[in-house]
Coordinates of C-alpha atoms and ligand atoms in Angstrom, one line a residue:
X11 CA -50.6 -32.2 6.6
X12 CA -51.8 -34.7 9.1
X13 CA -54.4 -37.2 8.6
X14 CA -54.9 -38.1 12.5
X15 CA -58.2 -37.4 14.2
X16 CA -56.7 -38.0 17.5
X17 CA -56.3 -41.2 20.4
X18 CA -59.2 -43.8 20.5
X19 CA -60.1 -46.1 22.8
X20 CA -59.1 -50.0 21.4
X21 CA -61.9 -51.7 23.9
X22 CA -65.1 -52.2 21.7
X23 CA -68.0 -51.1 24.4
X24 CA -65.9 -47.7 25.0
X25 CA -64.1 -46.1 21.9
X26 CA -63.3 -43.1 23.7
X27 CA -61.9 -40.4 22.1
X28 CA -58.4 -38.0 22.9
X29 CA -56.9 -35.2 21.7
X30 CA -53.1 -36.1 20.2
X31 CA -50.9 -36.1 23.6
X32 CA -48.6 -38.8 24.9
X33 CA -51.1 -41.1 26.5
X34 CA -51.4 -44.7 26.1
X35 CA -54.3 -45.9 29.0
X36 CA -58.0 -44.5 28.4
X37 CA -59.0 -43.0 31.9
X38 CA -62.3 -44.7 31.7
X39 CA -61.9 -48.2 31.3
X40 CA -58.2 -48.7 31.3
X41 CA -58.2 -49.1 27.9
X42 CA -55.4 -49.0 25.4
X43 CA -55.2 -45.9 23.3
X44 CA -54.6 -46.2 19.3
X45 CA -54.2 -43.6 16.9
X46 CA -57.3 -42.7 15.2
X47 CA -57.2 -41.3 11.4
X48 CA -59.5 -39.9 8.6
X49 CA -59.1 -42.8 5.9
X50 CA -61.7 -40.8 3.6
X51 CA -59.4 -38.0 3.5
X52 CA -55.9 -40.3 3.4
X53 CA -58.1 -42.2 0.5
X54 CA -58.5 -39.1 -1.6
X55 CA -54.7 -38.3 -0.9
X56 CA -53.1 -41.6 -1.6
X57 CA -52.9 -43.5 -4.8
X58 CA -49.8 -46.8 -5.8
X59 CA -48.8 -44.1 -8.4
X60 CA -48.0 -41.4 -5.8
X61 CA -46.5 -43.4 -3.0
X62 CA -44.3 -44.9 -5.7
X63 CA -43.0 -41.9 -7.0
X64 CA -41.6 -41.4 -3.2
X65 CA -38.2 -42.2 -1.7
X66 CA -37.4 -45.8 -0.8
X67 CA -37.9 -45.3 2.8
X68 CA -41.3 -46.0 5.6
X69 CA -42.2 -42.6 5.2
X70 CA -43.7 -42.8 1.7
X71 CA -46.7 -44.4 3.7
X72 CA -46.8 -41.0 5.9
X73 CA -50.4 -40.4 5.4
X74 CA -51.1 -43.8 7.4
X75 CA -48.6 -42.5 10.0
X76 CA -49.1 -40.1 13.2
X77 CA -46.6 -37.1 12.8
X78 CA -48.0 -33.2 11.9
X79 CA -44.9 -32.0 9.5
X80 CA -42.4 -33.2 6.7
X81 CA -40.1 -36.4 8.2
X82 CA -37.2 -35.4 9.8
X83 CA -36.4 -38.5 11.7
X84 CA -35.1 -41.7 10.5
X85 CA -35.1 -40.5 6.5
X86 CA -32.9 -43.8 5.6
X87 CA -35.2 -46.6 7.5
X88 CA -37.3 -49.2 5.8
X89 CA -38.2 -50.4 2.2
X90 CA -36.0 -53.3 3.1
X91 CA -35.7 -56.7 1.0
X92 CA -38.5 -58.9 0.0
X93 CA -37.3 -61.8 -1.9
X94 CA -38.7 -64.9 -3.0
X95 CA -36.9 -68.1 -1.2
X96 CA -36.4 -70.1 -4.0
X97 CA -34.1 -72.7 -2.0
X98 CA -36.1 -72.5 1.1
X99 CA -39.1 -73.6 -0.7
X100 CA -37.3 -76.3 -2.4
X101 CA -36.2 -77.5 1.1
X102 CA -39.6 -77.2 2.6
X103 CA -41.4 -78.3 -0.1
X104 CA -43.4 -75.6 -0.5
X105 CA -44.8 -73.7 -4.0
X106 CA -44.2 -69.8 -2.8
X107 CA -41.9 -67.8 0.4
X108 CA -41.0 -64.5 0.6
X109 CA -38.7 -63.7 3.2
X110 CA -38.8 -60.0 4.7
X111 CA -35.7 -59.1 5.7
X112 CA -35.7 -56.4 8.2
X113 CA -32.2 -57.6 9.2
X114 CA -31.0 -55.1 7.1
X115 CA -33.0 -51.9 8.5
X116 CA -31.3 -48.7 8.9
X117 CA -29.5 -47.5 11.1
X118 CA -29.6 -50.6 13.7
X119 CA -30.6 -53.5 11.7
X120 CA -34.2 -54.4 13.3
X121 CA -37.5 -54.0 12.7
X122 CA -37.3 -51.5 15.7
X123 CA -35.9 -48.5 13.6
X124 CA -39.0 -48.2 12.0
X125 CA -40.9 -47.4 15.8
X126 CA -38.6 -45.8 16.9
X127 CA -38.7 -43.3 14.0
X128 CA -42.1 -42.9 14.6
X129 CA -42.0 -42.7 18.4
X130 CA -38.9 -39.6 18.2
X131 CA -40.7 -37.5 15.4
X132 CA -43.8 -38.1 17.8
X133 CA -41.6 -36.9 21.1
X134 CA -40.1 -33.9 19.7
X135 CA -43.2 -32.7 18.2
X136 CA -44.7 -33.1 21.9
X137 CA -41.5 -30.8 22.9
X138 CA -40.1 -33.5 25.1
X139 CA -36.5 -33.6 25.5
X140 CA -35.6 -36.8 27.3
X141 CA -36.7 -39.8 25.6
X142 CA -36.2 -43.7 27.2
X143 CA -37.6 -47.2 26.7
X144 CA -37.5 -50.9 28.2
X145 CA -36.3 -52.9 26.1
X146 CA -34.7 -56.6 25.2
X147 CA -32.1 -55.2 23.3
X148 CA -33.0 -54.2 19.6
X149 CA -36.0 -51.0 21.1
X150 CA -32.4 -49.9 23.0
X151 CA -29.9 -49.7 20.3
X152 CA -32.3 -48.0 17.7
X153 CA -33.5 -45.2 20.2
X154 CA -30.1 -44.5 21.3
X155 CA -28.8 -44.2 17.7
X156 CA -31.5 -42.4 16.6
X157 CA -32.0 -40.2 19.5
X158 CA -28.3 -39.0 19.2
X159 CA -29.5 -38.2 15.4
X160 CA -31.8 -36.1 17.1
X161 CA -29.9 -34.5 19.8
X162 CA -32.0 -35.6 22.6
X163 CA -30.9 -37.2 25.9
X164 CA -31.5 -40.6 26.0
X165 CA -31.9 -43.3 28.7
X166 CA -32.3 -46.9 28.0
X167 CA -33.4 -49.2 30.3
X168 CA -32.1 -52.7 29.6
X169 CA -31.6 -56.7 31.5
X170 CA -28.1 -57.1 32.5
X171 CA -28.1 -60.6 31.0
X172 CA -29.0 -59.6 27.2
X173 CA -26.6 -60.5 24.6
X174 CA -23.3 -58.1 24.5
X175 CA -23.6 -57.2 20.8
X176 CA -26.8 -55.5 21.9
X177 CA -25.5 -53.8 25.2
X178 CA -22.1 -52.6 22.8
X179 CA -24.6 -51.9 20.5
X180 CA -26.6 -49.2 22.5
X181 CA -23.6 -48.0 24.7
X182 CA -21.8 -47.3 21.5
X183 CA -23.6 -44.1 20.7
X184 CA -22.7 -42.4 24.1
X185 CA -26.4 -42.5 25.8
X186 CA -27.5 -43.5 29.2
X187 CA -27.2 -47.8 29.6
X188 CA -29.0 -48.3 32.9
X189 CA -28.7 -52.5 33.5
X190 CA -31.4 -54.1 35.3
X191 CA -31.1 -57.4 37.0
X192 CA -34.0 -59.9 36.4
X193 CA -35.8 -60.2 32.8
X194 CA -37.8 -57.5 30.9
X195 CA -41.2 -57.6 32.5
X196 CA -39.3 -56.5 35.9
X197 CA -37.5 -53.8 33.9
X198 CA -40.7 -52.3 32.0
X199 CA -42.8 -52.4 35.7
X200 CA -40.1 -50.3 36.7
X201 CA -39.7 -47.6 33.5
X202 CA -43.2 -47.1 34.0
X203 CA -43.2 -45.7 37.3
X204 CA -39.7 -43.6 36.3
X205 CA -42.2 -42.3 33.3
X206 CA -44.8 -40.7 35.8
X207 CA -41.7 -40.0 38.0
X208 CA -39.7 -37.8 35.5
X209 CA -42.0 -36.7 32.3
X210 CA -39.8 -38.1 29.9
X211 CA -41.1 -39.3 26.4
X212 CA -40.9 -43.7 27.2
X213 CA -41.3 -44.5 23.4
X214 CA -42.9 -48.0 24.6
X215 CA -44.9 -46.6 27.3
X216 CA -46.7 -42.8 27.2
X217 CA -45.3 -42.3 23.7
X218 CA -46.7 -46.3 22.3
X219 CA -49.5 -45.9 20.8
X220 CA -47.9 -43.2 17.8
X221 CA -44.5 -46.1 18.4
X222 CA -46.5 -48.9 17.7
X223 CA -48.2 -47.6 14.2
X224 CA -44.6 -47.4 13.0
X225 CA -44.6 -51.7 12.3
X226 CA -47.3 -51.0 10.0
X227 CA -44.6 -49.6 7.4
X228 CA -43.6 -53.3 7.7
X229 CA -47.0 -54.6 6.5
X230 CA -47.2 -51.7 4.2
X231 CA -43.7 -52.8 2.5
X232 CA -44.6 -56.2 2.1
X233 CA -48.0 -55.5 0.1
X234 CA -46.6 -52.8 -2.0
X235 CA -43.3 -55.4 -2.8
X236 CA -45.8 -58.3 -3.6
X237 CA -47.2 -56.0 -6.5
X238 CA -49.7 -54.3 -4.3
X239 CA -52.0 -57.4 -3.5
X240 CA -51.6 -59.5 0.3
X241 CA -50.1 -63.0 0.6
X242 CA -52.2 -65.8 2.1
X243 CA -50.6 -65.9 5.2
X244 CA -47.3 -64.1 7.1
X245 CA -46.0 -65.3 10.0
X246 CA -44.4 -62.6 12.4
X247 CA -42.7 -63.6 16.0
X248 CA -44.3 -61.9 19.2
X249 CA -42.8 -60.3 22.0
X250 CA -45.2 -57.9 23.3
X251 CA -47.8 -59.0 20.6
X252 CA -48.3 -55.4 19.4
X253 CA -45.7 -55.7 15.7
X254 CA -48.3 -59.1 14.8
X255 CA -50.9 -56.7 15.1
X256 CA -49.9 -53.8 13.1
X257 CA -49.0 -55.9 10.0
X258 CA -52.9 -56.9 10.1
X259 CA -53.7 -53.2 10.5
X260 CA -51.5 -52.7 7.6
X261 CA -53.5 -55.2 5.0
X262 CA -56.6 -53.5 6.6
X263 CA -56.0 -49.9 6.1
X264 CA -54.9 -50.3 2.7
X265 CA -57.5 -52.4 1.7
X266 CA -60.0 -49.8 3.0
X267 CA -58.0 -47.0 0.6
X268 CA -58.6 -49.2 -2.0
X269 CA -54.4 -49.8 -2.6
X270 CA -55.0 -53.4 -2.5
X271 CA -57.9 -55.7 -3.3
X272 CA -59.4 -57.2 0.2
X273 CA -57.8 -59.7 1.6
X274 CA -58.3 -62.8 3.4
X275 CA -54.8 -63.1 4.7
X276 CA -53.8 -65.6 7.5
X277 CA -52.0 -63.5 10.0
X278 CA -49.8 -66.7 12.1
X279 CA -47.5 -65.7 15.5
X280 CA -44.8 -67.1 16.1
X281 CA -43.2 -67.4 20.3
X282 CA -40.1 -69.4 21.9
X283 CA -41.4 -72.3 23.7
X284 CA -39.4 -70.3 26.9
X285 CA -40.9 -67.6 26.5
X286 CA -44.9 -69.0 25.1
X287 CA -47.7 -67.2 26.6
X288 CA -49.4 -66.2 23.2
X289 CA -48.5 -69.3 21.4
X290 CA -50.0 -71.5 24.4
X291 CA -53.2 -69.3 24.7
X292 CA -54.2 -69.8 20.9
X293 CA -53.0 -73.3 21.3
X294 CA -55.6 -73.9 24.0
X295 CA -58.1 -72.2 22.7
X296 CA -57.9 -69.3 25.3
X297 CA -58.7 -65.8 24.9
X298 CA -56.4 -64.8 27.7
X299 CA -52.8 -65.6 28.1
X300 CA -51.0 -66.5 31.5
X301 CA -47.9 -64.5 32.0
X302 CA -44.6 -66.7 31.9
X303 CA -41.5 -66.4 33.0
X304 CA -38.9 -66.3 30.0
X305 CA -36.0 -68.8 29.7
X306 CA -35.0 -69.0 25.8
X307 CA -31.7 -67.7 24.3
X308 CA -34.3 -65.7 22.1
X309 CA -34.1 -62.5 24.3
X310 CA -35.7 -60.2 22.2
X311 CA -38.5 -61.6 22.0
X312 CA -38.7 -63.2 25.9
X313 CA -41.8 -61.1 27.3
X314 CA -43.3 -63.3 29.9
X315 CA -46.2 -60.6 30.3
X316 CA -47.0 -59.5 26.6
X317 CA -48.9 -55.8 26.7
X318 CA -50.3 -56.4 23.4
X319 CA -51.0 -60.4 24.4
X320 CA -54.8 -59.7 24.1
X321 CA -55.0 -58.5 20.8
X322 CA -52.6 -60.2 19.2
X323 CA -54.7 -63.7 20.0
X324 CA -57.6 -61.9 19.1
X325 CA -55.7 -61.0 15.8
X326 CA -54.6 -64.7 14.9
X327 CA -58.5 -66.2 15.9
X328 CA -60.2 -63.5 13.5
X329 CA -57.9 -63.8 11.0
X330 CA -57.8 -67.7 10.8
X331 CA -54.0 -68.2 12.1
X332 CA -52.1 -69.8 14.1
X333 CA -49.4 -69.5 16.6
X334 CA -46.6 -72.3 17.5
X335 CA -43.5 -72.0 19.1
X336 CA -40.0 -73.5 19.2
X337 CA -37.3 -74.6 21.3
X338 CA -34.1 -73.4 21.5
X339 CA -32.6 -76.2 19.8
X340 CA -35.1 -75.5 16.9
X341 CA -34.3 -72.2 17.0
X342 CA -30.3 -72.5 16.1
X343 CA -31.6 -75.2 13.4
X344 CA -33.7 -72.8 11.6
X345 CA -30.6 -70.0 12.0
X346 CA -29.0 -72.0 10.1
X347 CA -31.2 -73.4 7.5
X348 CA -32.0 -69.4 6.3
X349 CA -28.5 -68.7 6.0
X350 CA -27.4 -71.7 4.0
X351 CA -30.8 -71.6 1.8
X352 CA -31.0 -67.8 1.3
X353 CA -27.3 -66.3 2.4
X354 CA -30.0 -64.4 5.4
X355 CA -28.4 -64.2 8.9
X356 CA -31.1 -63.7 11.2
X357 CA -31.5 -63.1 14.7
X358 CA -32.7 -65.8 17.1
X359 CA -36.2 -64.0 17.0
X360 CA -36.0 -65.0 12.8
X361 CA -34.3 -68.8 14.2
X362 CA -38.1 -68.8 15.9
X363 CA -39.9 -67.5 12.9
X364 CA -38.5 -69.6 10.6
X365 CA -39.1 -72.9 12.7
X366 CA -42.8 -72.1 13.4
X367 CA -43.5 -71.4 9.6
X368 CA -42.0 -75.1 9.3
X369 CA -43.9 -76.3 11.6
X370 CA -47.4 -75.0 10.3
X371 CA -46.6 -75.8 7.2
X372 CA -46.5 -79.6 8.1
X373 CA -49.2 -78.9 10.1
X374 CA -50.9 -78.3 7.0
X375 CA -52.1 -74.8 8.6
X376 CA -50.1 -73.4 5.6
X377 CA -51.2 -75.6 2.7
X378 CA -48.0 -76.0 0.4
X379 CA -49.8 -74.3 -2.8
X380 CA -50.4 -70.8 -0.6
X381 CA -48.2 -68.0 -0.6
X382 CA -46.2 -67.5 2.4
X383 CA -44.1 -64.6 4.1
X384 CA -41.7 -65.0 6.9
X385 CA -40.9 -62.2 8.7
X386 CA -37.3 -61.6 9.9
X387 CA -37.1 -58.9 12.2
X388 CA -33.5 -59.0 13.2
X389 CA -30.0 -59.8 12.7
X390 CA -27.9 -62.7 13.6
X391 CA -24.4 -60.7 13.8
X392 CA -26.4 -59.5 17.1
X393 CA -27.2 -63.1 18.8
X394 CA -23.6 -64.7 18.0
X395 CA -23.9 -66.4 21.2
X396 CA -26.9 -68.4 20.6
X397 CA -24.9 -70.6 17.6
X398 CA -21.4 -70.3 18.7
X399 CA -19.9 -73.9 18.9
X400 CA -22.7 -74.7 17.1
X401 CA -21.1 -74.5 13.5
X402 CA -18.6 -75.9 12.1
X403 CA -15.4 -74.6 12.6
X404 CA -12.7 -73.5 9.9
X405 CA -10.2 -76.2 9.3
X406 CA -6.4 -74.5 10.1
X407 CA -3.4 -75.5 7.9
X408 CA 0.1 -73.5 7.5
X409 CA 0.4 -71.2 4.3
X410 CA 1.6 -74.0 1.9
X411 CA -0.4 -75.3 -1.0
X412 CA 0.7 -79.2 -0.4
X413 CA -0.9 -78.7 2.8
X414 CA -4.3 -77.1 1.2
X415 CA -3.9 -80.1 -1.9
X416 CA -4.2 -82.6 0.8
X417 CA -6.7 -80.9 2.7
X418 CA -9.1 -80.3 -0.3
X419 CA -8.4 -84.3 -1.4
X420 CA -10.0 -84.9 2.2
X421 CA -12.8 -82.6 1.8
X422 CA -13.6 -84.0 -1.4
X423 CA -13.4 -87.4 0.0
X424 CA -15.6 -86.8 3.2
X425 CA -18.1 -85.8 0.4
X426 CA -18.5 -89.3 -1.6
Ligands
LIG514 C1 -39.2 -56.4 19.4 C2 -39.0 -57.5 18.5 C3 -40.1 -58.3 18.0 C4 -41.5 -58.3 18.4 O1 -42.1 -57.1 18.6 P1 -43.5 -56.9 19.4 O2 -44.1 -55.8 18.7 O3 -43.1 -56.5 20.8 O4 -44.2 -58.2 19.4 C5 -39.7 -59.2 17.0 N1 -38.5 -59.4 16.6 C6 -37.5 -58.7 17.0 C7 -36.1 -58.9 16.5 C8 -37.7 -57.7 18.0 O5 -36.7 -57.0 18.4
LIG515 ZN1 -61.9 -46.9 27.1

């Protein structure tokens, strides 16, 4: 049973309206297409007692997502961690963070599992048997393990200069690795002309707007692991803008259900300062953002030319964030500080995340008595290179315990 009425137009003065079929653009004004739903219907269906009787897993919110039968794709993903960051707060000073730890997802431990999920259910319902994507690294190495789950070919279109856990982690599973010199924006220019080209299913291109409503499960989790009510503010890191979006959806939708009471939560982005163009629009004041040209070791989130940019400023502005951004140097300091406060190892895209939430919280933008979630996406195991020689490294001694006496004595004593 579906609850989907079809694709509607996002821009206000059109609203179009589709039939379900992989399209993304309206053909009127250029538009980009959403998925629409019947939230009377879902309203009736759903209720906190029946989505918590369902498997731990982002399909227990299927009425809010865009697939016709019973999930058969990615089963195991989602319903990761929320815990309450006891230490962190301490160190912050702060009364109440919850970190969302989607550096645990299944199978490929990133938020990207969960649209990708989405996105393969949606192509082989559509009968396609190719699927592909741009990406900076995570999009690749969830399609290609979940695509090989499905038994569909797969081609992933990826910059050569990405970090190697992320190219090992998508060659790994046997698929197509196609390397593209330059950054991302070069390689998605060129996967959208191969999508016209060869009628495959681009999960991030014809096939992105059922993709994208798979980060709402993120939102979803978040609300439902909070006791069903919305913190005052999350703060999400943007690469194409379109993930800082959906979580706002998420609060939305189920507040219109009547699952949570209506919130006034304070949606905040959070960008590299090499790769800024949302962060620097909302800092300004702008409602458009210039496209940049990346240079941050947070790759996965380096999208000079953002295709969910717009929105996710007009997001932050009606929701009464914020976006900042932070430099690379911030970025390894906040890698840090989440492991050693929480035992989390997050991904440079987190290192960002974590940095901003600092920052607006001394801002004051995120007064210390409101409740806070930071939203890790990623995991650190997959950006080693952005914090080698950066830690400190293990002292080496032969196998003898006179040599470990002395070095523990000189441990202790660089400790007084
Ligand atoms: C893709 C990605 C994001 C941002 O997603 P968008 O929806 O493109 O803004 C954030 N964090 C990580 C780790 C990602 O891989
Ligand atoms: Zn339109």
């Amino acid at each position: 049973m579906s609850y989907v009425k079809g694709l509607k137009c996002k821009e206000a003065d059109c609203g179009r309206t589709y039939p379900q079929a992989p399209h993304h653009i309206c053909e009127y004004c250029f538009g980009k297409l959403e998925v629409d739903y019947d939230y009377e219907a879902i309203g009736s269906a759903v209720s906190r007692e029946v989505i918590e009787e369902r498997p731990a897993n982002m399909w227990r919110y299927r009425e809010f997502l865009p697939i016709d039968g019973e999930p058969i794709v990615g089963v195991d993903v989602g319903f990761t961690p929320l815990h309450r960051a006891h230490n962190l707060e301490q160190t912050l000073g702060h009364s109440e963070i919850y970190v969302k730890n989607d550096a645990v997802n299944y199978p490929t431990l990133s938020f990207k599992d969960r649209v990708v999920a989405v996105a393969v259910a949606k192509a082989k319902e559509f009968g396609f048997d190719t699927v592909a994507c741009a990406t900076t690294g995570n999009l690749g190495n969830s399609l290609a393990a979940q695509s090989v789950q499905m038994g569909l070919t797969c081609f992933i279109f990826i910059p050569a200069g990405v970090e190697q856990a992320k190219i090992i982690g998508t060659s790994v599973y046997g698929v197509n690795v196609v390397g593209i010199s330059g950054n991302y924006d070069g390689v998605n220019r060129l996967c959208s002309e191969i999508a016209d080209r060869y009628g495959w299913a681009f999960v991030n291109i014809n096939i992105r707007p059922y993709y994208a409503e798979g980060s709402k499960t993120f939102g979803f989790e978040i609300l439902e692991q909070l006791g069903w009510r919305a913190p005052q503010h999350i703060v999400v890191p943007m690469a194409g803008g379109s993930l800082i979006t959906k979580i706002e959806k998420a609060i939305r939708e189920f507040a219109d259900v009547g699952l949570i009471e209506a919130a006034e939560t304070k949606i905040h982005g959070a960008q590299a300062t090499g790769c800024n163009p949302i962060s620097a629009a909302v800092k300004a004041g702008e409602e458009i953002f210039t496209p940049v040209r990346p240079d941050t070791i947070a790759h996965s989130i380096a999208i000079g030319n953002p295709a969910d940019g717009y929105y996710a400023i007009e997001t932050i502005r009606r929701t009464g964030g914020w976006a900042e951004d932070a430099t690379d140097e911030e970025i390894v300091e906040a890698i840090k500080l989440l492991a050693e406060t929480e035992g989390v190892f997050t991904e440079t895209a987190g290192g960002a995340t974590l940095a901003v939430t600092k920052k607006l919280i001394e801002q004051g933008r995120i007064p210390r008595d409101e409740s806070v979630v930071v939203s890790i996406t990623g995991n650190g195991l997959k950006t080693r290179e952005a914090i080698v020689g950066q830690l400190r490294e293990p002292v080496v001694i032969e196998a003898n315990v006179a040599d470990f006496d002395a070095l523990l004595s000189e441990l202790t004593n660089c400790a007084d």
